[in-house]
Coordinates of C-alpha atoms in Angstrom, one line a residue:
Chain A
M1 CA 24.3 -8.9 -0.1
S2 CA 24.4 -8.6 4.0
V3 CA 21.6 -7.5 5.6
P4 CA 21.6 -4.0 7.3
W5 CA 21.2 -4.0 11.1
K6 CA 18.3 -2.1 11.1
I7 CA 16.4 -4.1 8.8
R8 CA 17.0 -7.3 10.7
F9 CA 16.0 -5.5 14.0
A10 CA 12.5 -4.2 12.3
Q11 CA 11.8 -7.6 11.3
H12 CA 13.1 -9.8 13.8
I13 CA 12.6 -7.8 16.6
L14 CA 10.2 -5.1 16.4
G15 CA 8.0 -7.6 13.9
V16 CA 7.8 -4.9 11.3
N17 CA 7.0 -6.3 8.0
G18 CA 8.1 -9.7 10.0
G19 CA 6.0 -11.8 7.8
A20 CA 8.1 -11.3 4.9
Y21 CA 10.7 -14.5 4.3
W22 CA 13.4 -11.8 2.9
P23 CA 14.8 -8.7 4.5
M24 CA 12.0 -5.9 3.6
H25 CA 12.1 -1.9 4.7
P26 CA 9.7 -1.0 7.9
D27 CA 8.6 1.5 5.4
S28 CA 7.6 -0.9 2.7
Q29 CA 4.0 -2.3 2.3
L30 CA 3.4 -5.8 2.6
D31 CA 0.4 -8.2 2.2
H32 CA 0.2 -12.2 2.2
P33 CA 3.7 -12.8 2.0
N34 CA 2.9 -16.5 1.9
R35 CA 2.1 -16.1 -1.6
V36 CA 5.0 -14.5 -2.7
L37 CA 7.9 -17.7 -4.4
L38 CA 11.2 -16.1 -4.6
G39 CA 13.8 -16.4 -6.4
R40 CA 17.8 -15.8 -5.4
K41 CA 19.1 -12.5 -4.4
S42 CA 16.3 -10.7 -5.1
W43 CA 14.8 -9.2 -2.1
P44 CA 11.2 -7.2 -3.2
G45 CA 10.5 -4.3 -0.7
I46 CA 14.4 -3.7 0.4
E47 CA 14.2 0.0 -1.2
P48 CA 11.9 2.1 1.3
R49 CA 7.8 2.9 0.3
C50 CA 7.7 -0.5 -1.8
Y51 CA 4.3 -1.7 -1.7
V52 CA 4.1 -5.9 -2.5
S53 CA 0.9 -7.0 -2.4
A54 CA 0.9 -10.8 -3.1
M55 CA -3.2 -11.1 -3.1
M56 CA -3.4 -13.7 -6.3
G57 CA 0.4 -14.7 -6.3
I58 CA 3.6 -13.3 -7.0
I59 CA 6.6 -15.4 -8.4
I60 CA 10.0 -13.4 -8.8
G61 CA 13.1 -14.4 -10.5
D62 CA 17.0 -14.8 -9.4
G63 CA 18.9 -11.7 -9.0
V64 CA 15.9 -9.1 -9.1
R65 CA 16.9 -5.9 -8.8
I66 CA 13.6 -3.6 -7.6
S67 CA 14.1 0.0 -6.6
R68 CA 12.4 2.2 -4.0
E69 CA 8.9 3.2 -5.1
V70 CA 8.0 0.3 -6.8
G71 CA 4.4 -1.3 -6.7
L72 CA 4.0 -5.2 -7.3
I73 CA 0.0 -5.5 -7.2
S74 CA -1.5 -8.8 -8.4
G75 CA -5.1 -8.5 -7.0
N76 CA -6.6 -6.1 -8.7
H77 CA -9.5 -4.3 -6.8
D78 CA -13.6 -4.8 -8.6
P79 CA -14.2 -1.2 -9.3
A80 CA -18.0 -1.9 -8.6
L81 CA -17.0 -3.0 -5.0
L82 CA -13.7 -1.9 -4.2
T83 CA -13.4 -4.3 -1.1
S84 CA -13.4 -7.1 -3.3
F85 CA -10.9 -8.2 -5.4
V86 CA -10.8 -9.9 -9.0
A87 CA -9.6 -12.9 -9.5
S88 CA -6.5 -13.3 -11.7
I89 CA -3.5 -15.2 -12.9
P90 CA 0.0 -14.6 -10.6
Q91 CA 2.3 -12.1 -11.7
I92 CA 5.2 -13.4 -13.0
I93 CA 9.0 -11.3 -12.7
G94 CA 11.3 -13.2 -15.3
N95 CA 15.2 -13.7 -13.5
H96 CA 17.2 -10.7 -13.3
C97 CA 15.0 -8.1 -14.0
I98 CA 15.5 -4.7 -13.5
I99 CA 12.6 -2.9 -11.9
E100 CA 13.9 1.0 -11.4
E101 CA 12.1 3.3 -9.1
G102 CA 8.4 4.7 -9.0
C103 CA 7.2 1.9 -11.7
T104 CA 3.9 -0.6 -10.7
I105 CA 3.5 -3.8 -12.0
L106 CA -0.4 -4.3 -12.5
P107 CA -2.0 -8.0 -12.0
G108 CA -1.5 -11.2 -14.5
V109 CA 1.6 -9.4 -16.4
E110 CA 4.7 -11.8 -17.0
L111 CA 7.7 -9.9 -17.6
A112 CA 10.5 -12.4 -19.5
E113 CA 14.3 -12.3 -18.3
H114 CA 16.2 -9.6 -18.5
C115 CA 13.9 -7.4 -19.0
I116 CA 14.3 -3.5 -17.8
V117 CA 11.4 -1.0 -16.2
T118 CA 12.5 2.1 -16.7
R119 CA 11.1 4.7 -13.8
G120 CA 7.8 5.4 -13.5
S121 CA 6.6 3.2 -16.1
V122 CA 3.0 1.0 -15.7
V123 CA 3.3 -2.1 -17.1
T124 CA -0.2 -3.3 -18.0
R125 CA 0.7 -6.1 -20.2
S126 CA 2.7 -9.0 -20.4
C127 CA 6.3 -8.7 -21.9
L128 CA 7.6 -12.5 -23.0
E129 CA 10.2 -10.5 -25.2
P130 CA 13.7 -11.4 -23.4
R131 CA 15.9 -8.8 -22.8
S132 CA 13.4 -5.8 -23.8
I133 CA 13.5 -2.5 -22.3
L134 CA 9.9 -1.1 -21.5
T135 CA 8.8 2.5 -20.9
G136 CA 6.0 4.6 -20.8
N137 CA 2.6 4.9 -18.6
P138 CA 1.5 2.2 -20.4
A139 CA 4.6 0.5 -20.9
R140 CA 6.0 -0.2 -24.2
V141 CA 8.7 -2.0 -25.4
V142 CA 11.1 0.8 -26.7
G143 CA 14.2 -1.3 -27.1
R144 CA 16.5 -4.2 -26.4
H145 CA 19.6 -4.5 -24.3
D146 CA 22.5 -7.1 -24.0
R147 CA 23.9 -5.8 -20.7
P148 CA 25.6 -8.7 -18.7
A149 CA 23.5 -10.5 -15.5
P150 CA 25.9 -10.8 -12.7
A151 CA 26.4 -15.0 -11.6
I152 CA 24.4 -15.9 -8.8
A153 CA 25.6 -19.1 -7.2
P154 CA 23.7 -21.9 -7.0
D155 CA 23.9 -21.8 -3.3
A156 CA 22.9 -18.3 -3.0
P157 CA 19.6 -17.8 0.1
H158 CA 16.2 -17.0 -1.3
G159 CA 15.1 -14.2 1.7
Y160 CA 16.4 -15.4 4.7
V161 CA 16.2 -19.0 3.5
A162 CA 18.7 -21.6 2.7
A163 CA 19.0 -22.8 -0.8
R164 CA 19.2 -26.4 0.2
D165 CA 16.1 -25.4 2.4
F166 CA 14.1 -23.5 0.2
A167 CA 12.0 -26.5 -1.7
D168 CA 11.0 -28.0 1.3
F169 CA 9.9 -24.3 2.9
A170 CA 8.4 -23.3 -0.3
R171 CA 6.0 -27.0 -0.1
R172 CA 5.3 -26.7 3.3
N173 CA 4.4 -22.5 3.4
L174 CA 3.6 -21.2 0.8
R175 CA -0.2 -21.1 -0.7
H176 CA 0.2 -23.4 -4.3
Q177 CA -3.1 -22.1 -5.2
Y178 CA -1.7 -18.6 -5.9
L179 CA 1.0 -19.9 -7.2
G180 CA -0.4 -21.0 -10.8
R181 CA 2.0 -23.6 -12.5
F182 CA 4.6 -23.1 -10.2
G183 CA 2.5 -24.0 -7.4
E184 CA 1.7 -27.5 -9.1
A185 CA 5.2 -27.9 -9.3
I186 CA 6.0 -27.4 -6.0
A187 CA 2.8 -29.7 -4.9
A188 CA 3.8 -32.4 -7.5
S189 CA 7.6 -32.0 -6.1
G190 CA 6.1 -32.7 -2.4
G191 CA 6.4 -36.5 -2.1
G192 CA 9.7 -36.9 -0.5
A193 CA 12.0 -34.8 2.1
Chain B
M1 CA 15.9 -21.7 11.2
S2 CA 12.5 -21.4 12.8
R3 CA 11.4 -19.8 9.6
L4 CA 12.1 -23.5 7.7
L5 CA 9.1 -24.9 9.7
N6 CA 6.5 -22.6 9.2
M7 CA 6.2 -18.4 8.3
Q8 CA 6.2 -17.1 11.9
L9 CA 7.5 -14.0 13.8
S10 CA 10.9 -14.1 15.3
W11 CA 10.1 -15.4 19.5
P12 CA 11.1 -11.5 20.0
A13 CA 8.5 -10.0 17.9
T14 CA 6.0 -12.3 18.3
L15 CA 6.4 -10.9 22.4
L16 CA 5.5 -7.4 21.4
Q17 CA 2.6 -8.4 19.0
R18 CA 1.1 -10.5 21.8
L19 CA 1.9 -7.0 23.8
R20 CA 0.4 -4.9 21.4
L21 CA -3.0 -7.0 20.7
L22 CA -3.0 -6.9 24.8
F23 CA -2.5 -3.1 24.4
E24 CA -5.0 -3.2 21.5
A25 CA -7.8 -5.3 23.5
H26 CA -7.5 -3.3 26.6
Y27 CA -6.9 0.6 25.5
H28 CA -10.7 1.3 26.3
R29 CA -11.0 0.2 29.4
L30 CA -8.3 3.1 30.8
T31 CA -9.5 5.8 28.1
G32 CA -12.8 4.8 26.7
R33 CA -11.9 5.7 23.4
R34 CA -12.6 1.9 21.6
F35 CA -11.4 3.0 18.0
F36 CA -8.9 -0.2 18.0
V37 CA -11.3 -2.8 18.4
D38 CA -14.0 -1.2 16.5
T39 CA -11.6 -1.0 13.3
A40 CA -9.9 -4.1 13.7
D41 CA -12.0 -5.4 10.4
T42 CA -12.4 -2.6 8.5
E43 CA -9.8 -1.3 5.4
V44 CA -8.3 0.8 7.5
R45 CA -7.2 -0.7 10.8
I46 CA -5.8 1.5 12.7
D47 CA -3.1 -0.4 14.4
F48 CA -0.2 0.1 17.5
R49 CA 2.6 1.3 15.5
M50 CA 0.0 4.2 13.8
W51 CA -1.0 5.2 16.4
F52 CA 2.1 5.1 18.8
W53 CA 4.1 7.5 15.7
Q54 CA 0.7 9.7 16.0
T55 CA -0.1 9.7 19.2
I56 CA 3.2 9.4 21.9
M57 CA 5.9 10.3 19.4
R58 CA 3.7 13.5 18.1
R59 CA 4.6 12.9 14.0
N60 CA 1.4 13.6 11.9
A61 CA -0.4 14.5 15.3
G62 CA -2.4 16.9 14.2
A63 CA -4.1 14.5 11.6
Y64 CA -7.1 13.2 13.6
W65 CA -7.1 10.0 11.2
A66 CA -4.3 7.3 11.3
V67 CA -1.5 7.4 9.0
H68 CA 1.5 5.6 8.9
P69 CA 5.1 6.9 10.2
S70 CA 6.4 7.2 6.4
T71 CA 3.9 9.2 5.2
R72 CA 3.7 13.1 5.5
V73 CA 0.6 14.9 6.5
R74 CA 0.4 18.7 5.8
G75 CA -3.0 20.6 6.6
A76 CA -5.1 18.6 8.5
R77 CA -6.7 21.1 9.9
F78 CA -8.4 21.8 6.4
T79 CA -8.3 18.3 5.7
V80 CA -11.8 16.5 5.7
I81 CA -12.2 12.9 5.7
G82 CA -15.4 10.8 5.7
P83 CA -15.9 7.7 7.3
E84 CA -13.9 4.5 6.7
T85 CA -11.1 6.5 4.6
S86 CA -7.8 7.5 5.6
P87 CA -5.6 9.5 3.0
G88 CA -1.7 8.3 4.3
W89 CA -2.9 4.9 5.9
S90 CA -0.2 3.7 3.6
V91 CA 3.5 4.3 2.8
G92 CA 4.8 6.9 1.6
C93 CA 2.2 9.4 0.7
D94 CA 2.4 13.3 0.5
I95 CA -1.3 14.6 2.0
D96 CA -0.9 18.3 1.7
G97 CA -4.2 20.0 3.1
R98 CA -3.4 23.2 3.2
G99 CA -5.7 24.7 0.3
G100 CA -8.3 22.6 1.5
L101 CA -8.9 18.7 1.1
Y102 CA -12.0 16.6 0.7
V103 CA -11.9 12.8 1.1
G104 CA -15.3 11.0 0.5
D105 CA -16.2 8.0 2.2
Y106 CA -15.0 4.9 1.9
T107 CA -12.6 6.0 -0.9
Q108 CA -9.1 3.7 -0.8
V109 CA -5.8 5.6 -1.3
A110 CA -2.7 3.4 -2.0
P111 CA 0.8 3.8 -1.2
N112 CA 2.5 6.9 -2.6
V113 CA 0.2 9.4 -3.7
R114 CA 0.8 12.6 -3.3
L115 CA -2.6 14.9 -2.9
R116 CA -1.1 18.1 -3.9
S117 CA -3.9 21.1 -2.8
V118 CA -1.8 23.8 -3.2
P119 CA 0.1 25.0 -6.3
E120 CA 3.4 25.3 -6.9
D121 CA 4.9 28.3 -6.2
T122 CA 2.5 30.1 -4.5
E123 CA 2.0 30.2 -0.4
P124 CA -1.0 28.6 1.3
P125 CA -3.8 30.2 2.0
A126 CA -4.0 31.4 5.8
V127 CA -7.6 29.7 5.9
P128 CA -9.1 28.1 3.1
T129 CA -12.4 29.0 2.5
D130 CA -13.2 26.1 0.2
F131 CA -12.0 22.6 -0.6
S132 CA -9.3 23.2 -3.5
I133 CA -9.3 19.0 -3.9
H134 CA -12.7 17.3 -3.7
I135 CA -12.6 13.7 -4.1
G136 CA -16.0 11.8 -4.2
A137 CA -17.0 8.6 -2.5
Y138 CA -15.9 4.8 -3.0
G139 CA -12.9 6.3 -5.1
L140 CA -9.8 4.0 -5.3
I141 CA -6.3 6.2 -5.6
A142 CA -4.2 3.7 -6.8
M143 CA -0.4 3.9 -5.9
N144 CA 2.4 6.7 -7.2
A145 CA -0.7 8.8 -8.4
T146 CA -0.9 12.8 -8.2
V147 CA -3.6 14.8 -7.9
G148 CA -3.2 18.4 -8.3
P149 CA -5.0 21.5 -7.2
G150 CA -8.3 22.1 -8.1
V151 CA -9.7 18.8 -9.1
R152 CA -12.8 17.7 -8.3
L153 CA -13.3 13.9 -8.5
G154 CA -17.0 12.1 -8.4
D155 CA -18.0 9.4 -6.5
F156 CA -16.8 6.0 -8.1
T157 CA -13.5 7.6 -9.8
I158 CA -10.7 5.0 -10.1
V159 CA -7.5 6.6 -10.6
G160 CA -4.7 4.6 -12.4
A161 CA -1.5 4.1 -11.1
N162 CA 1.3 6.6 -11.8
S163 CA -1.2 8.8 -13.4
V164 CA -1.5 12.7 -12.4
V165 CA -4.9 14.3 -12.5
E166 CA -4.6 17.8 -13.1
E167 CA -8.2 18.4 -14.5
S168 CA -11.8 17.7 -12.5
F169 CA -13.6 14.4 -13.5
P170 CA -17.0 15.0 -11.4
E171 CA -19.5 13.2 -13.2
G172 CA -17.7 10.0 -11.9
Y173 CA -18.1 6.4 -12.6
C174 CA -14.5 6.1 -14.7
V175 CA -11.8 4.7 -14.5
I176 CA -9.0 7.5 -15.1
A177 CA -5.4 6.8 -15.9
G178 CA -2.0 8.1 -17.6
N179 CA 0.0 11.7 -17.6
P180 CA -2.3 13.2 -18.1
A181 CA -4.8 11.5 -17.1
R182 CA -7.9 10.4 -19.4
V183 CA -10.8 8.3 -19.4
I184 CA -10.1 4.9 -20.2
E185 CA -13.0 3.5 -19.2
R186 CA -16.9 4.2 -17.9
L187 CA -18.5 2.4 -14.8
D188 CA -22.1 1.3 -14.9
P189 CA -23.7 3.0 -11.7
A190 CA -26.5 0.6 -11.4
A191 CA -24.1 -2.1 -10.7
C192 CA -21.7 0.2 -8.2
E193 CA -23.0 -0.4 -5.0
R194 CA -23.1 2.3 -2.0
W195 CA -22.0 0.2 1.2
Q196 CA -22.2 1.5 3.9
R197 CA -20.8 0.1 7.4
P198 CA -22.9 0.2 10.8
G199 CA -20.7 2.0 13.3
A200 CA -18.2 3.6 10.8
Y201 CA -15.7 5.6 12.0
V202 CA -13.7 9.1 10.6
G203 CA -10.2 8.2 11.2
Y204 CA -9.7 8.1 15.4
T205 CA -13.8 9.1 16.1
P206 CA -17.2 7.4 15.5
L207 CA -19.1 9.1 13.2
A208 CA -22.0 9.9 15.8
A209 CA -19.4 11.7 17.7
I210 CA -18.0 13.7 14.4
A211 CA -19.5 16.9 16.0
A212 CA -16.3 16.7 18.7
L213 CA -13.8 17.6 15.8
R214 CA -15.3 20.6 14.8
G215 CA -12.9 24.0 15.5
R216 CA -11.1 21.6 17.6
A217 CA -9.0 19.4 15.1
I218 CA -10.9 20.3 11.6
D219 CA -11.6 24.1 10.2
P220 CA -15.1 25.2 11.4
Q221 CA -16.1 26.1 7.6
L222 CA -14.8 24.0 6.1
F223 CA -16.7 20.9 8.4
D224 CA -19.9 22.9 7.9
R225 CA -19.5 22.2 4.6
V226 CA -19.3 18.4 4.7
W227 CA -20.9 17.9 7.7
G228 CA -23.7 20.2 8.3
A229 CA -25.1 19.3 5.3
R230 CA -25.7 15.6 6.0

């Protein structure tokens, strides 16, 4: 996967979504990029019109395919006072998940590995069963699949950050307190380097 | 790369951002209009990119509020919005006000929201006499939601993600979701807070100077329905 030059130009020259450490389309919207823990070969918001709202932290695994108009919403508005947010646990999207067009993943949801969320679904509850297919509004598990996932090289970069640098990058730059147990793991590994 | 050390913009982007901030901070010295500085801390801050695409490149130029370059606004003349709300501020919205659209005070509109005030395969009226969609104050329309024509939503209505609203919920104080949308939760009206921001802005215009939009940017008849009554 190479990054299109238009995306590079928008992010690195114009500064549109320039705070993201992974490639992102200029028509996608992003909040709090330093509360996103990204795996290898997954670029949320590379398709247009996505919304990555990492107010309460998002953890994305390796090889997650995220299509256009997808919302990864990690912080709920307080319904009584919309300018404030309700604290919640971070959203976790497992390795090799496929999130199709127009889906919305709501706060506190954890998706297991290899899940497929079909078009226009709203995932309101966690799905801890690997290889599930989720459909509907609200999403229900409608089946299983055994589609093979492409292998990911161990040296594949995390967005723009090379794999060998990522542990150091995450320890220095990400907001660990929003990343749950992953944040604790990052902070605990911080002795060396 | 510098990205290893800290999460910062690349140096050309930093330079451009400095220039943008300089422009925003001193724009009122040239024109006397203070919207860049006054909306900087609000929910719908006007940023340079939106201003540039609307005012210089004339994309969505009829809209008198800040919209993202990736949204589409039609019928801005028949759209009346309250203070500190901007339908289309987020990415990918489709705001169709040709049949008359009212969005109440402080209502937040998420990305990819479609507000369709004209029914499918009908011609929009030349001059609508009433609002086809009337969304109350302090609401939230979540991501990918669609609001159809003839819908009235009361105050404090929260429309869930990916829902399709084709019926009215005029009583407000509820969370509606699903396709078709149904009430899934009631809110306690006593707990809901009607906050106000001093010196609020209606799009690019201060609330105190809203009368300047009558007839120039907003249809006078629809303008009087909202602002004449206050």
